[in-house]
Amino acid sequence: MFGSRRLDDESPAAPTRVGLSPAEPTAGPAPAEKPTVAPAPTAKPKASKAHRHDVDVMRVLAGLTVMIGHSGGVLIGRSDEGSDAWWLGHLAEAVNPWAVPMFFMIAGWAVLAGAPPRTEAKMWDRIVRHVVPLAAWSVIFVLGFNLFDTDEVDVRHDLVRSFLEAGRPAFHLWYLYAYIPLILVFGALVLFWKGQRPWKLAALALVLAGSTVWAPFVLEIIGSDQDAWKWGFATYQVVYFVIGAFIIHHAHELRPPIWTLCLLFAVSALGVLWWESRRSYPIENANPLIVGLAVSVILLVSRIRLSGRAKKVFTTMATASFGAFLVHVFFLELFFERLFDVDAAPILLVIQYVGLLALMAALSYALSFAWGKLHLRRILG
């Protein structure tokens, strides 16, 4: 495995004497026979890790659940407190908060267990695959919303701000400002653990570590009216990253009864509903209720047995889920902000919601598949 091995008496490839049994006495010295050397064992190809189809399902569900929550948030913002539309929005939000933390959990599993980086170049490639779509969509949203006049956009101000933080209209990109530093730092740690020296990654991590001090200072020196800097991660995001890696990696071994997982999800969702409708909206991502939602989803999904066709469907959808997540806010603004009638009867509220949600998801995935076919995935996600 680590090069040629020294041949000794205990090695299976050591020279052997033939034509002479150890139990046979010898009458005298016999002419030495030419020893035969067994061929050195060839290195077996390393077995590739089995593809985790349950992680594909998690990716797809997380992306769709974000759309459910965001559309529910629009209903909450547009309707009167206590109205039917307001409660429908809160019901949608109650099952949503696990989705973005799941992005951190899956990232942790990928970096630490599922597909740890083999070289510094591979880690840079992962970072670029997220930085480029972040930059591209920050520009697309600012220019697009300004062009179609669907939101008040200060183009120059918002373009500059996208280098510092996420905000309207691309509010949903906020998690990438923490996600990218997380995979940077932990990717560098994995490479150091393997005996490599990813000095460039470490240098960038050090620059980001002090950015909460030097970035506002630089902005003040140059006279900028920008006062935000969000490149970094919080404690809860690190915990999701690490604990999520452990739970996803060992999901097939952690097998509590399914009814307990369903109960955990239901109780956590009811807790979120109470918290957001009575205490604080939106719920903080660090809230322990979200842990209950996320863990129950991971362990439930890991118990699903997919057919061969279903595996192909989810694997294909997983390749487009990041792109669908990035683009869906356009349709959120178009459908739920402009078309949804919050004063409709309860049954019509549900029909509107399900129909517009399905249309938003379908168009988001269709666009993502389209630019995938055009080989624009590295630019648009």
Tab-separated table of N, CA and C in Angstrom, residues 78-200:
chain	number	residue	atom	x	y	z
A	78	ARG	N	-48.065	39.631	4.247
A	78	ARG	CA	-49.107	40.312	3.477
A	78	ARG	C	-50.473	40.290	4.151
A	79	SER	N	-50.671	39.449	5.129
A	79	SER	CA	-52.012	39.277	5.710
A	79	SER	C	-52.080	39.835	7.123
A	80	ASP	N	-53.296	40.010	7.592
A	80	ASP	CA	-53.515	40.524	8.946
A	80	ASP	C	-53.268	39.416	9.970
A	81	GLU	N	-52.747	39.810	11.103
A	81	GLU	CA	-52.476	38.839	12.158
A	81	GLU	C	-53.760	38.135	12.583
A	82	GLY	N	-53.699	36.817	12.651
A	82	GLY	CA	-54.852	36.028	13.058
A	82	GLY	C	-55.767	35.623	11.927
A	83	SER	N	-55.528	36.125	10.722
A	83	SER	CA	-56.369	35.757	9.579
A	83	SER	C	-56.034	34.346	9.109
A	84	ASP	N	-56.907	33.801	8.227
A	84	ASP	CA	-56.663	32.450	7.715
A	84	ASP	C	-55.342	32.373	6.942
A	85	ALA	N	-55.064	33.394	6.120
A	85	ALA	CA	-53.820	33.394	5.351
A	85	ALA	C	-52.608	33.482	6.276
A	86	TRP	N	-52.740	34.233	7.355
A	86	TRP	CA	-51.653	34.375	8.332
A	86	TRP	C	-51.338	33.037	8.979
A	87	TRP	N	-52.379	32.278	9.358
A	87	TRP	CA	-52.166	30.971	9.961
A	87	TRP	C	-51.628	29.968	8.948
A	88	LEU	N	-52.090	30.060	7.690
A	88	LEU	CA	-51.552	29.181	6.661
A	88	LEU	C	-50.058	29.430	6.473
A	89	GLY	N	-49.677	30.695	6.470
A	89	GLY	CA	-48.260	31.032	6.367
A	89	GLY	C	-47.457	30.469	7.527
A	90	HIS	N	-48.002	30.538	8.736
A	90	HIS	CA	-47.284	30.011	9.901
A	90	HIS	C	-47.209	28.487	9.878
A	91	LEU	N	-48.246	27.836	9.362
A	91	LEU	CA	-48.179	26.375	9.236
A	91	LEU	C	-47.062	25.977	8.277
A	92	ALA	N	-46.929	26.746	7.176
A	92	ALA	CA	-45.837	26.466	6.236
A	92	ALA	C	-44.485	26.717	6.874
A	93	GLU	N	-44.387	27.781	7.641
A	93	GLU	CA	-43.124	28.105	8.305
A	93	GLU	C	-42.767	27.087	9.382
A	94	ALA	N	-43.765	26.447	9.977
A	94	ALA	CA	-43.501	25.526	11.082
A	94	ALA	C	-42.710	24.302	10.654
A	95	VAL	N	-42.849	23.880	9.389
A	95	VAL	CA	-42.122	22.697	8.930
A	95	VAL	C	-40.870	23.071	8.142
A	96	ASN	N	-40.548	24.344	8.082
A	96	ASN	CA	-39.456	24.833	7.234
A	96	ASN	C	-38.107	25.020	7.914
A	97	PRO	N	-38.015	25.375	9.201
A	97	PRO	CA	-36.725	25.883	9.724
A	97	PRO	C	-35.559	24.913	9.675
A	98	TRP	N	-35.797	23.629	9.466
A	98	TRP	CA	-34.677	22.678	9.429
A	98	TRP	C	-33.899	22.739	8.119
A	99	ALA	N	-34.474	23.370	7.087
A	99	ALA	CA	-33.931	23.227	5.735
A	99	ALA	C	-32.548	23.853	5.580
A	100	VAL	N	-32.394	25.118	5.964
A	100	VAL	CA	-31.080	25.760	5.805
A	100	VAL	C	-30.040	25.134	6.740
A	101	PRO	N	-30.371	24.857	8.023
A	101	PRO	CA	-29.398	24.109	8.827
A	101	PRO	C	-28.991	22.784	8.189
A	102	MET	N	-29.901	22.158	7.426
A	102	MET	CA	-29.547	20.916	6.748
A	102	MET	C	-28.446	21.139	5.715
A	103	PHE	N	-28.428	22.333	5.098
A	103	PHE	CA	-27.338	22.639	4.158
A	103	PHE	C	-25.988	22.573	4.872
A	104	PHE	N	-25.926	23.122	6.089
A	104	PHE	CA	-24.685	23.069	6.857
A	104	PHE	C	-24.355	21.632	7.258
A	105	MET	N	-25.376	20.858	7.607
A	105	MET	CA	-25.145	19.473	8.018
A	105	MET	C	-24.603	18.634	6.859
A	106	ILE	N	-25.209	18.778	5.699
A	106	ILE	CA	-24.743	18.015	4.538
A	106	ILE	C	-23.329	18.443	4.160
A	107	ALA	N	-23.056	19.753	4.252
A	107	ALA	CA	-21.695	20.231	3.969
A	107	ALA	C	-20.695	19.615	4.930
A	108	GLY	N	-21.061	19.539	6.213
A	108	GLY	CA	-20.175	18.926	7.198
A	108	GLY	C	-19.912	17.467	6.890
A	109	TRP	N	-20.970	16.740	6.522
A	109	TRP	CA	-20.797	15.327	6.165
A	109	TRP	C	-19.878	15.192	4.958
A	110	ALA	N	-20.067	16.037	3.948
A	110	ALA	CA	-19.255	15.934	2.736
A	110	ALA	C	-17.783	16.208	3.027
A	111	VAL	N	-17.491	17.258	3.786
A	111	VAL	CA	-16.105	17.658	4.028
A	111	VAL	C	-15.415	16.714	5.009
A	112	LEU	N	-16.136	16.276	6.027
A	112	LEU	CA	-15.497	15.501	7.099
A	112	LEU	C	-15.586	13.992	6.919
A	113	ALA	N	-16.579	13.509	6.162
A	113	ALA	CA	-16.769	12.061	6.085
A	113	ALA	C	-17.096	11.566	4.686
A	114	GLY	N	-18.064	12.156	4.048
A	114	GLY	CA	-18.550	11.611	2.785
A	114	GLY	C	-17.576	11.731	1.630
A	115	ALA	N	-17.010	12.926	1.458
A	115	ALA	CA	-16.059	13.156	0.364
A	115	ALA	C	-15.017	14.168	0.800
A	116	PRO	N	-14.201	13.830	1.803
A	116	PRO	CA	-13.198	14.781	2.288
A	116	PRO	C	-12.220	15.150	1.180
A	117	PRO	N	-11.762	16.389	1.170
A	117	PRO	CA	-10.864	16.823	0.087
A	117	PRO	C	-9.562	16.040	0.109
A	118	ARG	N	-9.089	15.677	-1.095
A	118	ARG	CA	-7.833	14.940	-1.194
A	118	ARG	C	-6.636	15.860	-1.368
A	119	THR	N	-6.857	17.023	-1.968
A	119	THR	CA	-5.777	17.979	-2.200
A	119	THR	C	-6.289	19.386	-1.957
A	120	GLU	N	-5.357	20.313	-1.822
A	120	GLU	CA	-5.744	21.713	-1.661
A	120	GLU	C	-6.470	22.216	-2.906
A	121	ALA	N	-6.046	21.757	-4.075
A	121	ALA	CA	-6.701	22.186	-5.314
A	121	ALA	C	-8.169	21.771	-5.327
A	122	LYS	N	-8.468	20.564	-4.827
A	122	LYS	CA	-9.849	20.110	-4.770
A	122	LYS	C	-10.674	20.992	-3.843
A	123	MET	N	-10.057	21.425	-2.744
A	123	MET	CA	-10.782	22.282	-1.809
A	123	MET	C	-11.053	23.652	-2.420
A	124	TRP	N	-10.076	24.173	-3.151
A	124	TRP	CA	-10.299	25.444	-3.842
A	124	TRP	C	-11.429	25.308	-4.849
A	125	ASP	N	-11.491	24.166	-5.511
A	125	ASP	CA	-12.551	23.949	-6.492
A	125	ASP	C	-13.923	23.991	-5.825
A	126	ARG	N	-14.039	23.399	-4.642
A	126	ARG	CA	-15.316	23.432	-3.930
A	126	ARG	C	-15.687	24.868	-3.552
A	127	ILE	N	-14.710	25.626	-3.114
A	127	ILE	CA	-14.988	27.009	-2.731
A	127	ILE	C	-15.439	27.818	-3.936
A	128	VAL	N	-14.715	27.667	-5.047
A	128	VAL	CA	-15.062	28.419	-6.256
A	128	VAL	C	-16.453	28.040	-6.745
A	129	ARG	N	-16.835	26.758	-6.610
A	129	ARG	CA	-18.153	26.317	-7.068
A	129	ARG	C	-19.287	26.975	-6.297
A	130	HIS	N	-18.991	27.589	-5.154
A	130	HIS	CA	-20.010	28.315	-4.408
A	130	HIS	C	-19.829	29.829	-4.518
A	131	VAL	N	-18.589	30.285	-4.591
A	131	VAL	CA	-18.342	31.725	-4.681
A	131	VAL	C	-18.860	32.285	-6.007
A	132	VAL	N	-18.596	31.589	-7.106
A	132	VAL	CA	-19.001	32.104	-8.424
A	132	VAL	C	-20.521	32.234	-8.539
A	133	PRO	N	-21.317	31.193	-8.194
A	133	PRO	CA	-22.769	31.390	-8.235
A	133	PRO	C	-23.258	32.474	-7.271
A	134	LEU	N	-22.628	32.591	-6.107
A	134	LEU	CA	-23.007	33.658	-5.183
A	134	LEU	C	-22.823	35.017	-5.839
A	135	ALA	N	-21.672	35.237	-6.447
A	135	ALA	CA	-21.414	36.516	-7.114
A	135	ALA	C	-22.358	36.726	-8.296
A	136	ALA	N	-22.558	35.673	-9.083
A	136	ALA	CA	-23.402	35.792	-10.271
A	136	ALA	C	-24.839	36.139	-9.899
A	137	TRP	N	-25.394	35.439	-8.932
A	137	TRP	CA	-26.788	35.676	-8.576
A	137	TRP	C	-26.970	36.970	-7.793
A	138	SER	N	-25.967	37.407	-7.076
A	138	SER	CA	-26.060	38.718	-6.420
A	138	SER	C	-26.264	39.808	-7.469
A	139	VAL	N	-25.522	39.715	-8.558
A	139	VAL	CA	-25.657	40.692	-9.644
A	139	VAL	C	-26.983	40.506	-10.378
A	140	ILE	N	-27.335	39.252	-10.672
A	140	ILE	CA	-28.567	38.977	-11.415
A	140	ILE	C	-29.786	39.497	-10.671
A	141	PHE	N	-29.837	39.268	-9.373
A	141	PHE	CA	-31.000	39.709	-8.612
A	141	PHE	C	-31.088	41.234	-8.539
A	142	VAL	N	-29.987	41.891	-8.308
A	142	VAL	CA	-30.017	43.355	-8.229
A	142	VAL	C	-30.455	43.942	-9.568
A	143	LEU	N	-29.847	43.508	-10.658
A	143	LEU	CA	-30.197	44.053	-11.968
A	143	LEU	C	-31.592	43.608	-12.399
A	144	GLY	N	-31.939	42.352	-12.123
A	144	GLY	CA	-33.243	41.841	-12.529
A	144	GLY	C	-34.384	42.531	-11.817
A	145	PHE	N	-34.274	42.684	-10.494
A	145	PHE	CA	-35.340	43.339	-9.751
A	145	PHE	C	-35.440	44.813	-10.125
A	146	ASN	N	-34.322	45.420	-10.434
A	146	ASN	CA	-34.361	46.816	-10.869
A	146	ASN	C	-35.002	46.939	-12.253
A	147	LEU	N	-34.670	46.007	-13.141
A	147	LEU	CA	-35.189	46.054	-14.505
A	147	LEU	C	-36.701	45.884	-14.542
A	148	PHE	N	-37.210	44.913	-13.771
A	148	PHE	CA	-38.645	44.632	-13.812
A	148	PHE	C	-39.437	45.407	-12.760
A	149	ASP	N	-38.753	46.236	-12.010
A	149	ASP	CA	-39.400	47.114	-11.050
A	149	ASP	C	-40.271	46.345	-10.065
A	150	THR	N	-39.802	45.170	-9.637
A	150	THR	CA	-40.556	44.407	-8.650
A	150	THR	C	-40.119	44.715	-7.223
A	151	ASP	N	-39.126	45.543	-7.089
A	151	ASP	CA	-38.657	45.923	-5.755
A	151	ASP	C	-37.855	47.206	-5.899
A	152	GLU	N	-37.803	47.965	-4.834
A	152	GLU	CA	-36.973	49.167	-4.862
A	152	GLU	C	-35.517	48.755	-4.698
A	153	VAL	N	-34.719	49.022	-5.725
A	153	VAL	CA	-33.332	48.586	-5.734
A	153	VAL	C	-32.430	49.766	-6.044
A	154	ASP	N	-31.475	50.008	-5.163
A	154	ASP	CA	-30.416	50.977	-5.424
A	154	ASP	C	-29.256	50.167	-6.007
A	155	VAL	N	-29.124	50.201	-7.334
A	155	VAL	CA	-28.228	49.270	-8.018
A	155	VAL	C	-26.799	49.367	-7.498
A	156	ARG	N	-26.228	50.561	-7.494
A	156	ARG	CA	-24.825	50.683	-7.093
A	156	ARG	C	-24.631	50.282	-5.633
A	157	HIS	N	-25.526	50.767	-4.769
A	157	HIS	CA	-25.408	50.456	-3.341
A	157	HIS	C	-25.545	48.960	-3.095
A	158	ASP	N	-26.537	48.323	-3.738
A	158	ASP	CA	-26.782	46.914	-3.486
A	158	ASP	C	-25.732	46.006	-4.126
A	159	LEU	N	-25.161	46.433	-5.245
A	159	LEU	CA	-24.077	45.649	-5.835
A	159	LEU	C	-22.852	45.653	-4.933
A	160	VAL	N	-22.535	46.814	-4.387
A	160	VAL	CA	-21.394	46.899	-3.463
A	160	VAL	C	-21.683	46.085	-2.205
A	161	ARG	N	-22.912	46.185	-1.714
A	161	ARG	CA	-23.256	45.470	-0.485
A	161	ARG	C	-23.122	43.961	-0.655
A	162	SER	N	-23.350	43.454	-1.872
A	162	SER	CA	-23.276	42.003	-2.089
A	162	SER	C	-21.880	41.455	-1.843
A	163	PHE	N	-20.850	42.304	-1.849
A	163	PHE	CA	-19.503	41.857	-1.489
A	163	PHE	C	-19.367	41.677	0.016
A	164	LEU	N	-20.295	42.263	0.777
A	164	LEU	CA	-20.174	42.298	2.226
A	164	LEU	C	-21.192	41.404	2.927
A	165	GLU	N	-22.399	41.347	2.379
A	165	GLU	CA	-23.479	40.597	3.013
A	165	GLU	C	-24.593	40.375	2.009
A	166	ALA	N	-25.546	39.528	2.399
A	166	ALA	CA	-26.737	39.319	1.574
A	166	ALA	C	-27.843	40.233	2.068
A	167	GLY	N	-28.645	40.697	1.160
A	167	GLY	CA	-29.788	41.533	1.518
A	167	GLY	C	-30.790	41.493	0.392
A	168	ARG	N	-31.870	42.224	0.529
A	168	ARG	CA	-32.825	42.261	-0.556
A	168	ARG	C	-32.162	42.867	-1.775
A	169	PRO	N	-32.505	42.282	-2.949
A	169	PRO	CA	-33.517	41.250	-3.174
A	169	PRO	C	-33.005	39.808	-3.018
A	170	ALA	N	-31.693	39.610	-2.909
A	170	ALA	CA	-31.131	38.249	-2.813
A	170	ALA	C	-30.931	37.860	-1.349
A	171	PHE	N	-31.987	38.027	-0.555
A	171	PHE	CA	-31.873	37.787	0.884
A	171	PHE	C	-31.548	36.337	1.204
A	172	HIS	N	-31.964	35.403	0.337
A	172	HIS	CA	-31.808	33.980	0.636
A	172	HIS	C	-30.368	33.501	0.488
A	173	LEU	N	-29.480	34.342	-0.028
A	173	LEU	CA	-28.077	33.947	-0.200
A	173	LEU	C	-27.262	34.115	1.073
A	174	TRP	N	-27.890	34.563	2.154
A	174	TRP	CA	-27.149	34.867	3.376
A	174	TRP	C	-26.319	33.681	3.865
A	175	TYR	N	-26.857	32.458	3.706
A	175	TYR	CA	-26.180	31.304	4.307
A	175	TYR	C	-24.834	31.022	3.643
A	176	LEU	N	-24.659	31.441	2.375
A	176	LEU	CA	-23.396	31.184	1.688
A	176	LEU	C	-22.250	32.000	2.294
A	177	TYR	N	-22.570	33.120	2.924
A	177	TYR	CA	-21.528	33.935	3.559
A	177	TYR	C	-20.964	33.247	4.803
A	178	ALA	N	-21.685	32.273	5.335
A	178	ALA	CA	-21.169	31.442	6.425
A	178	ALA	C	-20.714	30.082	5.905
A	179	TYR	N	-21.412	29.556	4.922
A	179	TYR	CA	-21.132	28.232	4.366
A	179	TYR	C	-19.727	28.176	3.773
A	180	ILE	N	-19.354	29.175	2.998
A	180	ILE	CA	-18.049	29.173	2.334
A	180	ILE	C	-16.904	29.243	3.349
A	181	PRO	N	-16.932	30.151	4.343
A	181	PRO	CA	-15.876	30.103	5.368
A	181	PRO	C	-15.828	28.786	6.129
A	182	LEU	N	-16.978	28.163	6.357
A	182	LEU	CA	-16.987	26.887	7.074
A	182	LEU	C	-16.249	25.802	6.296
A	183	ILE	N	-16.582	25.636	5.024
A	183	ILE	CA	-15.899	24.584	4.270
A	183	ILE	C	-14.427	24.939	4.059
A	184	LEU	N	-14.105	26.234	4.024
A	184	LEU	CA	-12.708	26.652	3.918
A	184	LEU	C	-11.914	26.208	5.141
A	185	VAL	N	-12.403	26.525	6.327
A	185	VAL	CA	-11.668	26.229	7.553
A	185	VAL	C	-11.586	24.715	7.792
A	186	PHE	N	-12.717	24.030	7.687
A	186	PHE	CA	-12.698	22.595	7.971
A	186	PHE	C	-12.013	21.806	6.864
A	187	GLY	N	-12.095	22.292	5.633
A	187	GLY	CA	-11.345	21.641	4.564
A	187	GLY	C	-9.846	21.737	4.809
A	188	ALA	N	-9.380	22.905	5.257
A	188	ALA	CA	-7.960	23.060	5.581
A	188	ALA	C	-7.562	22.137	6.728
A	189	LEU	N	-8.425	22.008	7.740
A	189	LEU	CA	-8.126	21.127	8.871
A	189	LEU	C	-8.008	19.671	8.421
A	190	VAL	N	-8.907	19.242	7.542
A	190	VAL	CA	-8.852	17.867	7.044
A	190	VAL	C	-7.533	17.621	6.315
A	191	LEU	N	-7.115	18.574	5.496
A	191	LEU	CA	-5.866	18.408	4.752
A	191	LEU	C	-4.660	18.406	5.690
A	192	PHE	N	-4.655	19.262	6.702
A	192	PHE	CA	-3.579	19.238	7.700
A	192	PHE	C	-3.549	17.889	8.413
A	193	TRP	N	-4.726	17.364	8.730
A	193	TRP	CA	-4.811	16.072	9.409
A	193	TRP	C	-4.226	14.962	8.544
A	194	LYS	N	-4.354	15.099	7.238
A	194	LYS	CA	-3.808	14.099	6.318
A	194	LYS	C	-2.316	14.286	6.048
A	195	GLY	N	-1.711	15.271	6.683
A	195	GLY	CA	-0.282	15.483	6.509
A	195	GLY	C	0.073	16.457	5.399
A	196	GLN	N	-0.910	17.099	4.790
A	196	GLN	CA	-0.631	18.070	3.745
A	196	GLN	C	-0.447	19.459	4.350
A	197	ARG	N	-0.048	20.401	3.511
A	197	ARG	CA	0.217	21.757	3.991
A	197	ARG	C	-0.532	22.763	3.124
A	198	PRO	N	-1.842	22.919	3.358
A	198	PRO	CA	-2.639	23.850	2.549
A	198	PRO	C	-2.478	25.295	3.036
A	199	TRP	N	-1.295	25.859	2.804
A	199	TRP	CA	-0.984	27.168	3.376
A	199	TRP	C	-1.876	28.281	2.818
A	200	LYS	N	-2.256	28.182	1.537
A	200	LYS	CA	-3.099	29.235	0.961
A	200	LYS	C	-4.482	29.246	1.602
